[in-house]
């Protein structure tokens, strides 16, 4: 978790450029809170990975290549969440900042370009996260149709 952040947020990157190239940085993020890192690559445009919720785990997302629509939904009832809950959308690419999704939310994403790759940092170690894992159908909340009509065929 990032202290004091209770809603999904895009954290802007800092950047410095000179004759050697560029440096992207996020000096406001305390990385001591994060326990594991994983990278997902979707080779086919329009691949949906959704919905994955956590009561106590927070996640930080950074696009490494391509573009994603990353969505978050606050969970009102972990066993039977309302399909009417508001879906927050972040359209992000490698030039965007990072998105933090705090505990209490489900997240899902779709890549809008082939071979898109996204890195995720999580606030729990894998063994601790197993009991904080809530999965919902990819269309329980449905922001995907405009990006991937294929999942409806």
Coordinates of C-alpha atoms in Angstrom, one line a residue:
X1 CA 0.0 0.0 0.0
X2 CA 1.1 3.5 -0.6
X3 CA 0.4 5.6 2.6
X4 CA -2.6 7.9 2.3
X5 CA -3.8 6.8 -1.1
X6 CA -7.3 5.2 -0.9
X7 CA -8.5 5.4 -4.5
X8 CA -6.8 4.4 -7.8
X9 CA -4.5 7.1 -9.1
X10 CA -2.1 7.8 -11.9
X11 CA 1.2 8.9 -10.4
X12 CA 3.1 11.1 -12.9
X13 CA 6.7 10.3 -13.8
X14 CA 9.6 12.6 -13.6
X15 CA 11.9 12.7 -16.5
X16 CA 15.3 14.1 -17.3
X17 CA 16.9 14.2 -20.8
X18 CA 20.4 14.9 -21.9
X19 CA 22.9 13.9 -24.6
X20 CA 23.1 10.4 -23.2
X21 CA 19.3 9.7 -23.4
X22 CA 16.6 9.9 -20.7
X23 CA 16.0 9.0 -17.1
X24 CA 12.4 8.2 -16.0
X25 CA 11.8 8.4 -12.2
X26 CA 9.2 8.1 -9.5
X27 CA 10.8 9.6 -6.4
X28 CA 7.5 9.9 -4.5
X29 CA 6.9 6.2 -4.3
X30 CA 8.1 4.3 -1.3
X31 CA 9.1 0.9 -2.8
X32 CA 9.6 -0.6 0.7
X33 CA 5.9 -1.4 0.6
X34 CA 6.2 -3.7 -2.4
X35 CA 7.1 -7.4 -2.0
X36 CA 7.0 -8.9 -5.5
X37 CA 7.1 -8.0 -9.2
X38 CA 5.7 -9.7 -12.3
X39 CA 5.5 -8.8 -16.0
X40 CA 2.6 -9.8 -18.3
X41 CA 2.8 -9.7 -22.0
X42 CA -0.3 -10.0 -24.2
X43 CA 0.8 -11.0 -27.8
X44 CA -2.7 -10.5 -29.3
X45 CA -4.4 -7.1 -29.3
X46 CA -7.6 -7.0 -27.3
X47 CA -6.7 -9.6 -24.7
X48 CA -8.7 -9.1 -21.5
X49 CA -7.3 -10.1 -18.1
X50 CA -10.0 -9.4 -15.6
X51 CA -11.2 -9.2 -12.8
X52 CA -8.9 -9.7 -9.9
X53 CA -9.7 -8.2 -6.5
X54 CA -7.8 -7.8 -3.2
X55 CA -9.0 -6.7 0.3
X56 CA -5.5 -6.0 1.6
X57 CA -3.1 -6.0 -1.3
X58 CA -2.2 -2.9 -3.4
X59 CA -0.7 -2.9 -6.8
X60 CA 1.4 -0.6 -8.9
X61 CA 1.2 -0.9 -12.7
X62 CA 3.8 0.4 -15.3
X63 CA 3.5 -0.2 -19.0
X64 CA 6.8 -1.4 -20.5
X65 CA 5.6 -1.4 -24.1
X66 CA 2.4 -0.9 -26.1
X67 CA -0.8 0.4 -24.5
X68 CA -3.3 -0.8 -22.0
X69 CA -6.7 0.3 -20.7
X70 CA -6.3 -0.5 -16.9
X71 CA -9.6 -0.5 -15.0
X72 CA -10.4 -0.6 -11.3
X73 CA -13.7 -1.1 -9.4
X74 CA -14.3 -0.6 -5.7
X75 CA -15.7 -3.8 -4.3
X76 CA -18.9 -3.3 -2.2
X77 CA -19.5 -7.0 -1.4
X78 CA -16.7 -9.5 -1.9
X79 CA -19.0 -12.5 -2.4
X80 CA -21.5 -10.7 -4.7
X81 CA -20.3 -7.3 -5.9
X82 CA -22.8 -5.1 -7.7
X83 CA -22.3 -5.0 -11.5
X84 CA -23.4 -1.3 -11.3
X85 CA -20.2 -0.2 -9.4
X86 CA -18.3 2.6 -11.1
X87 CA -15.4 1.5 -13.3
X88 CA -12.3 3.8 -13.3
X89 CA -10.3 3.7 -16.5
X90 CA -6.7 4.6 -17.1
X91 CA -5.4 4.6 -20.7
X92 CA -1.6 4.1 -20.2
X93 CA 1.4 3.4 -22.3
X94 CA 5.2 3.4 -21.8
X95 CA 5.2 7.2 -21.7
X96 CA 2.6 7.4 -18.9
X97 CA 3.3 7.4 -15.2
X98 CA 2.4 4.4 -13.0
X99 CA -1.1 3.6 -11.7
X100 CA -1.6 2.6 -8.1
X101 CA -4.7 0.5 -7.2
X102 CA -5.1 0.3 -3.5
X103 CA -6.6 -2.5 -1.4
X104 CA -10.4 -2.8 -1.7
X105 CA -10.5 -2.8 -5.5
X106 CA -10.7 -5.3 -8.3
X107 CA -8.5 -4.6 -11.4
X108 CA -8.7 -5.6 -15.0
X109 CA -6.9 -4.7 -18.2
X110 CA -6.9 -5.0 -21.9
X111 CA -4.1 -4.3 -24.3
X112 CA -5.0 -2.1 -27.3
X113 CA -1.8 -3.0 -29.2
X114 CA -0.2 -6.3 -30.0
X115 CA 2.7 -7.4 -27.9
X116 CA 2.0 -5.0 -25.1
X117 CA 3.8 -5.6 -21.8
X118 CA 3.0 -4.4 -18.3
X119 CA 4.9 -4.7 -15.1
X120 CA 3.1 -5.0 -11.7
X121 CA 4.5 -4.6 -8.2
X122 CA 2.4 -6.0 -5.4
X123 CA 2.4 -5.2 -1.7
X124 CA 2.1 -8.9 -0.6
X125 CA 4.4 -11.8 -1.1
X126 CA 2.8 -14.6 -3.2
X127 CA 2.1 -16.9 -0.2
X128 CA 0.5 -14.1 1.7
X129 CA -1.6 -13.1 -1.3
X130 CA -3.2 -16.5 -1.9
X131 CA -5.9 -15.8 0.8
X132 CA -6.5 -12.3 -0.6
X133 CA -7.5 -13.4 -4.1
X134 CA -11.0 -12.7 -5.4
X135 CA -11.8 -13.4 -9.1
X136 CA -14.8 -12.2 -11.0
X137 CA -16.0 -12.9 -14.6
X138 CA -14.3 -10.7 -17.2
X139 CA -17.7 -9.1 -18.2
X140 CA -19.1 -8.6 -14.7
X141 CA -18.1 -5.0 -15.2
X142 CA -17.9 -4.4 -18.9
X143 CA -15.6 -1.6 -20.1
X144 CA -14.1 -3.8 -22.8
X145 CA -16.5 -3.9 -25.7
X146 CA -15.2 -0.7 -27.4
X147 CA -11.6 -2.1 -27.2
X148 CA -12.3 -5.8 -28.0
X149 CA -15.5 -7.0 -29.5
X150 CA -13.8 -10.4 -30.0
X151 CA -14.7 -11.5 -26.4
X152 CA -18.4 -11.2 -27.3
X153 CA -18.3 -13.6 -30.2

